[in-house]
Coordinates of C-alpha atoms in Angstrom, one line a residue:
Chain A
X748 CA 17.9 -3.5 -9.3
X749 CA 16.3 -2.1 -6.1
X750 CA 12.8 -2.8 -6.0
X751 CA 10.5 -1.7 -2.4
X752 CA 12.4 0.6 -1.8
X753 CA 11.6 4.0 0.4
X754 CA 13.2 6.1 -2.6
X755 CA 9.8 4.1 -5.0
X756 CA 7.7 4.3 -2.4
X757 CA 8.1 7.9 -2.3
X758 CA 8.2 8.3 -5.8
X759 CA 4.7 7.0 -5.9
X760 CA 3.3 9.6 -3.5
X761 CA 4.7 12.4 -5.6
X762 CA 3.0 11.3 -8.7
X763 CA -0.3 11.8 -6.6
X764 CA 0.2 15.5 -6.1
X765 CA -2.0 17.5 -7.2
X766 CA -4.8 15.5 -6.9
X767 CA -7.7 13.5 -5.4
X768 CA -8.0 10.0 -3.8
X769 CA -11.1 9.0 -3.4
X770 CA -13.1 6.8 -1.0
X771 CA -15.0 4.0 -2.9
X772 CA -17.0 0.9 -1.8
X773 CA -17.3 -1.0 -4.7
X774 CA -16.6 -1.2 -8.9
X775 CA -19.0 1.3 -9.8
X776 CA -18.1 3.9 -7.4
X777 CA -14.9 3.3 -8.4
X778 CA -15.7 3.9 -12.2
X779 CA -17.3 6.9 -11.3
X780 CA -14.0 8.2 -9.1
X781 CA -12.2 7.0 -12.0
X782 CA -13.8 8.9 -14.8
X783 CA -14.0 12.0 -12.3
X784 CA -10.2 12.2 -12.8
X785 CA -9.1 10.8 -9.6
X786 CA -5.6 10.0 -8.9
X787 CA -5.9 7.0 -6.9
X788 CA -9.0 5.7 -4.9
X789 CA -9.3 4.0 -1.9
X790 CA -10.7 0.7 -1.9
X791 CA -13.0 -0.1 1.7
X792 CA -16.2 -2.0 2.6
X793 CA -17.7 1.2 4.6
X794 CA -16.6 5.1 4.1
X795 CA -16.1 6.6 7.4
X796 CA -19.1 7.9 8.3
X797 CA -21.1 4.9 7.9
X798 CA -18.3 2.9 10.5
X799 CA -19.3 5.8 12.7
X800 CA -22.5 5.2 12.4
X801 CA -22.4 1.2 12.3
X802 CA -20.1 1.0 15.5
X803 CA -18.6 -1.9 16.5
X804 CA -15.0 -3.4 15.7
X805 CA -14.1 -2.0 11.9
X806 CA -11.6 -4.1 10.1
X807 CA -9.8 -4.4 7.1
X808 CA -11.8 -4.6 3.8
X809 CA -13.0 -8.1 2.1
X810 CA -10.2 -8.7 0.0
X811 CA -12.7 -9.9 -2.9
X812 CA -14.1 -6.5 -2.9
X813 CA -10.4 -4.7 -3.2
X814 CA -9.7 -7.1 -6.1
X815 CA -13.1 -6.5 -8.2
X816 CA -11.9 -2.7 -7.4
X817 CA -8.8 -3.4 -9.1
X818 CA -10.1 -4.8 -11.9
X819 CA -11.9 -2.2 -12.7
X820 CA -9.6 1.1 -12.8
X821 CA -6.2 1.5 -14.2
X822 CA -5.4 4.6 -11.6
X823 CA -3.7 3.0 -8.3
X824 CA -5.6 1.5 -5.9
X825 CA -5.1 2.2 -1.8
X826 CA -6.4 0.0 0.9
X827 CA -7.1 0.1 4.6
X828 CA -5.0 -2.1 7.3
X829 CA -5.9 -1.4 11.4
X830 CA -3.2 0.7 13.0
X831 CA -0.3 -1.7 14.5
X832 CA -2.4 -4.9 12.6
X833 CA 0.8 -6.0 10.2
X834 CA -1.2 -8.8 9.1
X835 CA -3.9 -7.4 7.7
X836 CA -0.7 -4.3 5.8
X837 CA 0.8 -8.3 4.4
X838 CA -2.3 -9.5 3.4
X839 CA -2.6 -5.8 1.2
X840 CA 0.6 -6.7 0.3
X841 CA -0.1 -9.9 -1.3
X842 CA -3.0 -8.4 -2.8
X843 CA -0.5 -5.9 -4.8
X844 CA -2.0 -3.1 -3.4
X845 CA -0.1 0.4 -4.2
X846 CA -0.6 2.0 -1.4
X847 CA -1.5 0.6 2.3
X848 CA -3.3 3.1 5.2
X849 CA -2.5 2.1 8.3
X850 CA -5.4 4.2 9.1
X851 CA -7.6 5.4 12.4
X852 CA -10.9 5.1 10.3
X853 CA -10.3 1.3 11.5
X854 CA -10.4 0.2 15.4
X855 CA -6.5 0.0 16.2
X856 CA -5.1 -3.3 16.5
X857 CA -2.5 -2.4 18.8
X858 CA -2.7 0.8 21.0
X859 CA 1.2 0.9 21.8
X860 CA 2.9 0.0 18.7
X861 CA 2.7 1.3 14.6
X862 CA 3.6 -1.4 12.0
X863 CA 7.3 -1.3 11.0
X864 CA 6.6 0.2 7.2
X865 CA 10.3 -0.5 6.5
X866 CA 9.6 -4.0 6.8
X867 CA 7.6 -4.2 3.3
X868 CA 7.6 -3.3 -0.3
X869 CA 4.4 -1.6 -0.8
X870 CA 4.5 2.0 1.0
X871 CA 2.2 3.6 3.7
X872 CA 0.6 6.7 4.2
X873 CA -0.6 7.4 8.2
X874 CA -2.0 10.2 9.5
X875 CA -1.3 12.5 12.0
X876 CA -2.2 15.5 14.2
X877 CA 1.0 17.2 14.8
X878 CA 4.7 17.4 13.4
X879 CA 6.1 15.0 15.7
X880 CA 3.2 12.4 15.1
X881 CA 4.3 13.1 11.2
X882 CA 7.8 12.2 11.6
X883 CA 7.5 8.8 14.3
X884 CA 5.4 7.8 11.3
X885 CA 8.3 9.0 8.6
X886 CA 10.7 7.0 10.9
X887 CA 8.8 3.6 10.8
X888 CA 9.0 4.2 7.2
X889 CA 5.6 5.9 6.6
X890 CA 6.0 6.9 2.7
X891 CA 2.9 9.8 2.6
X892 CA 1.6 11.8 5.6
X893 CA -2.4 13.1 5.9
X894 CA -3.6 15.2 8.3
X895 CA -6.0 13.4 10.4
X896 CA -8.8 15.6 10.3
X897 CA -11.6 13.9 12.0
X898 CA -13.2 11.3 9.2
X899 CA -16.7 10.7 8.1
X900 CA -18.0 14.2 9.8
X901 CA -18.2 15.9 6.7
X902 CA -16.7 18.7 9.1
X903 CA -13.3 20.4 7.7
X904 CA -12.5 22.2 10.9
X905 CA -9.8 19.4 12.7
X906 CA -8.2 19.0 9.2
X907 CA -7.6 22.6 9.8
X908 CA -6.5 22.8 12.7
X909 CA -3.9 19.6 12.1
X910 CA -2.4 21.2 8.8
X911 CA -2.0 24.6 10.5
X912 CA -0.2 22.4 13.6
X913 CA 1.9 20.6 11.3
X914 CA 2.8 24.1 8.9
X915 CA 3.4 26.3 12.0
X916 CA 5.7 23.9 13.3
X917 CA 7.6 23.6 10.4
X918 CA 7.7 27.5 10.1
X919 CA 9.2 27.4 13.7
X920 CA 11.2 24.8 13.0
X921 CA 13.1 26.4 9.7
X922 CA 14.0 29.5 12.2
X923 CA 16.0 27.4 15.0
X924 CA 19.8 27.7 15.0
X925 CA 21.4 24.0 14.6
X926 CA 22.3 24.1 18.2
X927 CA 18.7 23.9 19.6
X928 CA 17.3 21.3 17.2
X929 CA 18.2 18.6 19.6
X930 CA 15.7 19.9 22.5
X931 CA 13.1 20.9 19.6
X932 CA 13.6 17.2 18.8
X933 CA 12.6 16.0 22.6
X934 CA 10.1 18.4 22.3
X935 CA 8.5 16.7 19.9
X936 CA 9.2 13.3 20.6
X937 CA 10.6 12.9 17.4
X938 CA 13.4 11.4 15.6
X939 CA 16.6 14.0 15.5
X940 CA 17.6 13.3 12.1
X941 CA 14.3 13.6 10.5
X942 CA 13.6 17.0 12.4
X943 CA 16.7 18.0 10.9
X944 CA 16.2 17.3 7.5
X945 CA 12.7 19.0 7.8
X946 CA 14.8 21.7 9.2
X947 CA 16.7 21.7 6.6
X948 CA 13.9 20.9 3.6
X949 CA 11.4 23.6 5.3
X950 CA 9.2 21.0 4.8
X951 CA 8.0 17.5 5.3
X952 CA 10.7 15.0 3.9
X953 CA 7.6 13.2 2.2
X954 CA 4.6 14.5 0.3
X955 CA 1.9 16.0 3.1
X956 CA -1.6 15.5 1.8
X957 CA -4.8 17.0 3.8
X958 CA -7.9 14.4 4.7
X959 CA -10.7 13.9 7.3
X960 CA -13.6 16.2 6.6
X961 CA -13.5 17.2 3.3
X962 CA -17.1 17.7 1.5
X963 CA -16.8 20.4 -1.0
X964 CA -14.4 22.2 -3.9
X965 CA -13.8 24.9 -1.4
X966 CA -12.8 22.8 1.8
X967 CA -10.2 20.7 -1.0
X968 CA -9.0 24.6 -2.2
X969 CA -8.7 25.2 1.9
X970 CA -6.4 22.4 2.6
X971 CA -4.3 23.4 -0.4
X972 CA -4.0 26.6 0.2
X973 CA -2.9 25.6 3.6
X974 CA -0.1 23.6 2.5
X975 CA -1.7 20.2 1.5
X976 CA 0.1 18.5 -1.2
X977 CA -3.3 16.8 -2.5
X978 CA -6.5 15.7 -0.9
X979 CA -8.4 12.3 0.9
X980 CA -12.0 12.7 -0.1
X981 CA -13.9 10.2 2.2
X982 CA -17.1 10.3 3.0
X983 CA -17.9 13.7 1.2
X984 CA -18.3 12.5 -2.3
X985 CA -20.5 9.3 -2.3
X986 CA -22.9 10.7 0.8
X987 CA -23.5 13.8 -1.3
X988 CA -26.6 14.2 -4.0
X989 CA -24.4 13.6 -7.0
X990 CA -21.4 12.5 -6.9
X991 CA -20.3 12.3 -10.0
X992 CA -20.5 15.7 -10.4
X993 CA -19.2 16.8 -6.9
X994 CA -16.1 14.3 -7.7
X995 CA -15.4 16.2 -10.8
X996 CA -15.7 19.9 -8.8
X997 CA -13.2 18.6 -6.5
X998 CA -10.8 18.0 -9.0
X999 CA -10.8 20.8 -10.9
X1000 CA -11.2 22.7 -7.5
X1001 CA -7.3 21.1 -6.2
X1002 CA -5.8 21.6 -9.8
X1003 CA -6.9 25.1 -9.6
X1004 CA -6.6 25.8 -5.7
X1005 CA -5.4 29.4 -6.4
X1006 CA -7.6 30.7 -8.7
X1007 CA -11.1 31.9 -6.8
X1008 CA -12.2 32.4 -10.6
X1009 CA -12.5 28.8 -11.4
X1010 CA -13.2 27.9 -7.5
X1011 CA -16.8 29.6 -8.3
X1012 CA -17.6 27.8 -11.2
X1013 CA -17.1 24.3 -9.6
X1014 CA -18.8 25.4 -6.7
X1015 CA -22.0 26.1 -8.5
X1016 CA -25.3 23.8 -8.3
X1017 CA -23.6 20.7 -7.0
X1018 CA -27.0 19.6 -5.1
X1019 CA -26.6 19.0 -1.8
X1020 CA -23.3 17.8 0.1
X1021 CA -23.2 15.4 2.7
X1022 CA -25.0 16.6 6.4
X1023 CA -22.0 16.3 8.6
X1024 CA -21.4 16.3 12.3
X1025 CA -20.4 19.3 14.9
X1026 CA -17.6 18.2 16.5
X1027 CA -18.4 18.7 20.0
X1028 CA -21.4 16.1 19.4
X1029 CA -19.0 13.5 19.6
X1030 CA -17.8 11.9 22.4
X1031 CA -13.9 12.5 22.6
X1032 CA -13.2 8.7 23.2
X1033 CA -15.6 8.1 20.1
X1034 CA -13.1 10.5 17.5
X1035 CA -11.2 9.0 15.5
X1036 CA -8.1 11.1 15.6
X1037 CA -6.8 10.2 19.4
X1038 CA -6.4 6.3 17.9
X1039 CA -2.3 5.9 17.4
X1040 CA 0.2 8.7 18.3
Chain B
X345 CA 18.0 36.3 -19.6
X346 CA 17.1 32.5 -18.2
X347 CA 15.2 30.2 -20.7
X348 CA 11.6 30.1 -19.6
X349 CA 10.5 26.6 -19.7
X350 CA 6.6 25.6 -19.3
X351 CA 5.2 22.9 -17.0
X352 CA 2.2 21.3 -17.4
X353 CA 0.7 21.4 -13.7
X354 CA -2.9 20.0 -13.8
X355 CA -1.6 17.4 -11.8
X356 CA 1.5 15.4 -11.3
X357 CA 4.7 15.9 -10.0
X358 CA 5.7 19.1 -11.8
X359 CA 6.9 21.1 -8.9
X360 CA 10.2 18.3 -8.9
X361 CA 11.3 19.4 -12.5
X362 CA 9.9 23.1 -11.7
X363 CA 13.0 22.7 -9.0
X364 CA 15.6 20.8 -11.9
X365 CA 15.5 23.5 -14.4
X366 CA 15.7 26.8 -11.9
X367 CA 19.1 24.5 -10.6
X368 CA 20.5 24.8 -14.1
X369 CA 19.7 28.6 -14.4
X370 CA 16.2 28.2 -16.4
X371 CA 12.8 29.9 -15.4
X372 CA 10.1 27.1 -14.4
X373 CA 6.2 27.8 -15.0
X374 CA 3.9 25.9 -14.0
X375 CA 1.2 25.6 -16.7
X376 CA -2.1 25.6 -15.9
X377 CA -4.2 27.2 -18.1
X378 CA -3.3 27.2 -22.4
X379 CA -2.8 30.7 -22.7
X380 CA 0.7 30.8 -20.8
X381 CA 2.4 28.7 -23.4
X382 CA 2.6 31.6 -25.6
X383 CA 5.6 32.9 -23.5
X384 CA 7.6 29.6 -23.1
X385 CA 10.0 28.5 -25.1
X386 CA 9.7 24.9 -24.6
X387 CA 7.4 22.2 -22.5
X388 CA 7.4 19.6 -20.0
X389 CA 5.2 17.3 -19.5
X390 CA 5.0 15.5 -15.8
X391 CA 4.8 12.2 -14.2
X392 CA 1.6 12.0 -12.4
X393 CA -1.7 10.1 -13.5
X394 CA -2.3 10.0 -16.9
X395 CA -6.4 9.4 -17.1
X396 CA -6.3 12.3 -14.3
X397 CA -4.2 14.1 -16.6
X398 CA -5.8 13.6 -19.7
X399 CA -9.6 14.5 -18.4
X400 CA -8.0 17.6 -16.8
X401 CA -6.9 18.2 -20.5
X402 CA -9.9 18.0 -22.2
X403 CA -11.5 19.6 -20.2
X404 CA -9.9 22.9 -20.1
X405 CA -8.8 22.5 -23.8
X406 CA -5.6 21.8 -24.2
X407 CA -5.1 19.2 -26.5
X408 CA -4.9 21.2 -29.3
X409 CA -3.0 24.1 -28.2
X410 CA -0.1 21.7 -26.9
X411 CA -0.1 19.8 -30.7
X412 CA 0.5 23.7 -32.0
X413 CA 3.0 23.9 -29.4
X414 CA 5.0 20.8 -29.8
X415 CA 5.2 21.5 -34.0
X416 CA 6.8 24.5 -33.1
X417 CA 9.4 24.3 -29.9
X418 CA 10.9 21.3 -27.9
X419 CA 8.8 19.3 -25.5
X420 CA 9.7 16.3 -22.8
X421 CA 7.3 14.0 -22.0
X422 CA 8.5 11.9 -18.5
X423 CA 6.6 8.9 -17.7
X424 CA 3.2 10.0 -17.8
X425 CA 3.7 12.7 -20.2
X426 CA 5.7 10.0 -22.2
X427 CA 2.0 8.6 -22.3
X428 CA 0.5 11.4 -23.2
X429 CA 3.0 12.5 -25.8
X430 CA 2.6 8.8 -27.8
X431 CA 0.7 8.2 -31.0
X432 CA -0.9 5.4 -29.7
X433 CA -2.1 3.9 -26.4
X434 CA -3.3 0.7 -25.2
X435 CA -5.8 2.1 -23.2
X436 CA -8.6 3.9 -24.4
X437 CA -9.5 5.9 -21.4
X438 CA -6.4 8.4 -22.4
X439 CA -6.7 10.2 -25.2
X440 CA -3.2 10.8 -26.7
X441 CA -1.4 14.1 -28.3
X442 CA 0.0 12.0 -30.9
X443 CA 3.2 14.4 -30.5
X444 CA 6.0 12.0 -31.4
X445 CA 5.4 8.2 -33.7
X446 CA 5.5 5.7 -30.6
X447 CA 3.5 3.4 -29.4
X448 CA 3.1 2.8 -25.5
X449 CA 1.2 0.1 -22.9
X450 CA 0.5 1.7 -19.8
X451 CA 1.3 0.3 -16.3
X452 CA 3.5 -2.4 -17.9
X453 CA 5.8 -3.5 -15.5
X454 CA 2.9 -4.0 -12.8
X455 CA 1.8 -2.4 -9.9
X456 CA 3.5 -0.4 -7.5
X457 CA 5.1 -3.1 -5.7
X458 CA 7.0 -3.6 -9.2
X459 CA 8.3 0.0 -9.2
X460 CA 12.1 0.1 -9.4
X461 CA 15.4 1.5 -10.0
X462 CA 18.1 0.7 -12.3
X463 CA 21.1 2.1 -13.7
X464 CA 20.8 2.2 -17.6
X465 CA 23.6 2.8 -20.1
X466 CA 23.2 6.2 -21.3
X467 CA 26.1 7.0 -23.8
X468 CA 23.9 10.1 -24.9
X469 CA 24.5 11.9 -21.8
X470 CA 28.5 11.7 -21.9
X471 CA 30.5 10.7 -18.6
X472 CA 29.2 8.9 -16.2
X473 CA 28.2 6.3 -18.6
X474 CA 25.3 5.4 -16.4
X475 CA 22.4 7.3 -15.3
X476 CA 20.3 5.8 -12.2
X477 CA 16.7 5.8 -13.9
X478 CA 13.7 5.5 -11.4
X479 CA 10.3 3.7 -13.0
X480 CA 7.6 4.1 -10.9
X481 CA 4.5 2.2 -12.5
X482 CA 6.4 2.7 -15.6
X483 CA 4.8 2.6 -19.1
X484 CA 6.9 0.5 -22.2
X485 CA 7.4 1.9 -25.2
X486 CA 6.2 -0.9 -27.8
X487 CA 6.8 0.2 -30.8
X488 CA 9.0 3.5 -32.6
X489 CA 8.1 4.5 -35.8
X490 CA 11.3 5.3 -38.5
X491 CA 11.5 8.9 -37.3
X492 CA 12.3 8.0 -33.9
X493 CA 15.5 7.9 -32.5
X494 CA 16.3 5.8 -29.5
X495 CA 18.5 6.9 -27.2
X496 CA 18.8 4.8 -24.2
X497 CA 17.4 1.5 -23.3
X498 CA 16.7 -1.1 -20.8
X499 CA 16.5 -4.7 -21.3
X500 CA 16.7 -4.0 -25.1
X501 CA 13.6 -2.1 -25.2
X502 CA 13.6 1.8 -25.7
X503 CA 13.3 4.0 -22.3
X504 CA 14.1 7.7 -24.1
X505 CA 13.1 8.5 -27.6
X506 CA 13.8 11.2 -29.8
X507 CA 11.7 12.1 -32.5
X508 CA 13.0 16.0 -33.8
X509 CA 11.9 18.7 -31.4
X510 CA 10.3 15.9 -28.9
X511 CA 11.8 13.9 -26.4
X512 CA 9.9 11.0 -24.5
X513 CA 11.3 8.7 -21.4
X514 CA 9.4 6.6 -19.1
X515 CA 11.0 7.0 -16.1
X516 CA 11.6 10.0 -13.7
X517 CA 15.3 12.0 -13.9
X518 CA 13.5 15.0 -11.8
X519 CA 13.5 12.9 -8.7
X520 CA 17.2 12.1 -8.6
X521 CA 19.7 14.8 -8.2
X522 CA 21.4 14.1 -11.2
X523 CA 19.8 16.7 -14.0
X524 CA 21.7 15.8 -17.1
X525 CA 18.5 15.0 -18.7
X526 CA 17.0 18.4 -18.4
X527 CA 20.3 19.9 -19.7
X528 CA 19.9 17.7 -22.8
X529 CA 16.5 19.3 -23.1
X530 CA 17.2 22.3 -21.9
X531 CA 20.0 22.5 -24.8
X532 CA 17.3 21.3 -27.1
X533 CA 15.6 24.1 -26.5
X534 CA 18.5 27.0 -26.4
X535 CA 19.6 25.3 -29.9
X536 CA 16.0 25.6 -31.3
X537 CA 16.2 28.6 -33.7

């Protein structure tokens, strides 16, 4: 019997298509996510935009919170480790949680080196910016990819423009003859044989979900339409007026992506959504997407 | 003219078996609102999340629809849809169809860190004799009523059950590469008057 292994761990992320994983901070958000119809939620101490706001070092969640989480909802629970922090992705382990983000929301523990995700049984999801940021994650065993986006802004526009990146290259990618995949390969700083098999695939080799900005049906519709598998919802549902009912429009709004018919309906007299953040008001070295590589 | 084959695709992973059935010659539509199911001649319902699924459900009204469709052409519930598909479930926060006399408990192998593979013993299926079954936060089935036909199992509890035109397993054939489970219920459907 294989158990850990990167054929389940990828089996898990496909289950999750279609769908919405959402940010929660403690049981009765998580109820709320829950009953809204999400797939999975993600169980942390702070959603992005009040670490932004906090400052300071941000860490990995209070394991007694993640486990009053779990007890709570039957849907699969995520949880964040710091980027390179392995300790923090074996504590998670321990903890049986189903899916581990070795995520940028949290100060990086290491600015040189990603955890080895081959190394453990539960699988990983990591973001990234770009195609070959996508696939050095693949090749240290990285189970899901995100888009990056830039977290807790409330602000879709970097999610944008990292699914577009990641698409285009893939559509360029798909049109090179065999022979110049190599240099393509150097080009992106990526490993060979996972730029041929996207090559090959015309797509990523594991599910590509879109996150990092994402406050309303219409942004979640965007990031499918785009190419997104299924959608991160952070800070956008639980900093909005009611988020019960904003949870619920999201849903419907990824199941039905395509049609602008059902789009309108969700998208009608949610209250107000979170304020978010221009992008250019933050301070490069303060966004969260230039943490890891 | 290729058998058109619905998918349910609230949520889940339906765009896998979507690719299963157009490799054995069917047509694959994804399902997402009840009117298409007039057109298909049989059903398949995904892995994926089954609270997710069943909310999505209700609330665009299909529970009833899919009970019409299931007394009157074949459907396959994998995993999830197994769920769904049951008479009865341990967990009150998913309503079932009550398609086929089985009883399931969800998540009962564990958490994701229990998922596995396994090859089973599937005689049904002719030769090989094995067939590599993937269970990713697998459901059990608990208990079959006398209708029920059980036609593989692991550990000496039922994984695929058969009850007339419906046909339940709790693991996931559209992400290997071998599709003999489809053709089974592909040929369930093609032999469905």
């Amino acid at each position: 019997m294989e158990k850990g292994t990167f054929e389940t761990k990828v089996g898990l992320a496909e289950m999750l298509k279609g769908g919405v994983i959402m940010d929660v901070t403690n049981a009765d958000q998580a109820k709320i996510a829950e009953d809204a119809g999400a797939v999975a939620v993600m169980a942390l101490e702070r959603i992005p935009a009040d670490i932004r706001q906090a400052g300071g070092v941000a860490r990995m969640s209070d394991p007694a919170m993640i486990q009053e989480i779990q007890k709570e909802v039957s849907i699969p629970v995520m949880a964040k480790c710091r980027i390179g922090h392995f300790v923090e992705a074996q504590i998670l382990q321990e903890l049986k949680i189903d899916f581990i983000d070795e995520s940028e929301v949290l100060t990086p523990a290491d600015e040189v080196n990603h955890i080895d995700k081959h190394a453990f049984r539960a699988p990983f999801v990591c973001g990234c910016r770009n195609l070959g940021e996508a696939l050095r994650r693949i090749g240290e065993g990285a189970a899901m990819i995100r888009t990056k986006g830039e977290p807790g802004t409330g602000n879709i526009v970097e999610a944008v423009r990292h699914m577009r990146q990641v698409m285009g290259e893939i559509r360029r990618l798909s049109a090179l003859p065999a022979d110049e995949l190599m240099a393509f390969a150097k080009e992106l700083a990526a490993p060979y044989e996972l730029v041929r098999k996207t090559a090959e695939l015309g797509k990523l080799p594991v599910p590509n979900f879109a996150a990092g900005g994402v406050a309303t049906p219409a942004d979640a519709a965007l990031m499918m339409q785009l190419g997104a598998e299924s959608v991160f919802v952070g800070s956008g549902i639980f900093r909005s007026q009611d988020p019960a009912r904003r949870a619920k429009a999201i849903v419907q709004a990824v199941t039905h992506y395509n049609d602008p018919r059902v789009l309108l309906e969700v998208s009608i007299g949610l209250g107000e959504a979170m304020a978010g953040l221009e992008i250019k008001d933050i301070p490069q070295e303060a966004q969260m997407q230039y943490r890891g590589w | 003219m290729a058998t058109r084959i619905g998918i349910l695709a609230l949520q889940g992973d339906f765009a896998r078996h979507a690719a299963v059935l157009r490799r054995l010659g069917a047509e694959a539509v994804e399902i997402r609102d009840s009117g298409q199911l007039d057109d298909c001649r049989g059903l398949i319902l995904p892995g994926g999340e089954s609270t997710t699924l069943a909310k999505l459900m209700n609330r665009y009204r299909f529970y009833e629809p899919l009970r019409e469709f299931a007394r009157r052409r074949p459907v396959m519930g994998t995993c999830a849809g197994a769920i769904l598909a049951a008479g009865r479930i341990d967990d009150p926060r998913v309503e079932p169809l009550a398609l086929i006399d089985i009883a399931v408990r969800r998540n009962a192998y564990g958490r994701q860190v229990d998922s596995f593979i396994t090859e089973v013993a599937a005689p049904c299926l002719g030769e090989p004799p094995a067939f590599r079954a993937i269970f990713i936060r697998a459901p059990k089935i608990v208990a079959c009523g006398p209708q029920t036909e059980t036609l593989i199992t692991f550990e000496d509890e039922p994984i695929m059950v058969r009850q007339g035109p419906v046909l339940v397993l709790t693991f996931h054939p559209e992400l290997t590469s071998d599709s003999r489970i489809h053709r089974l219920f592909l040929n369930m459907v093609e032999n469905q008057a």
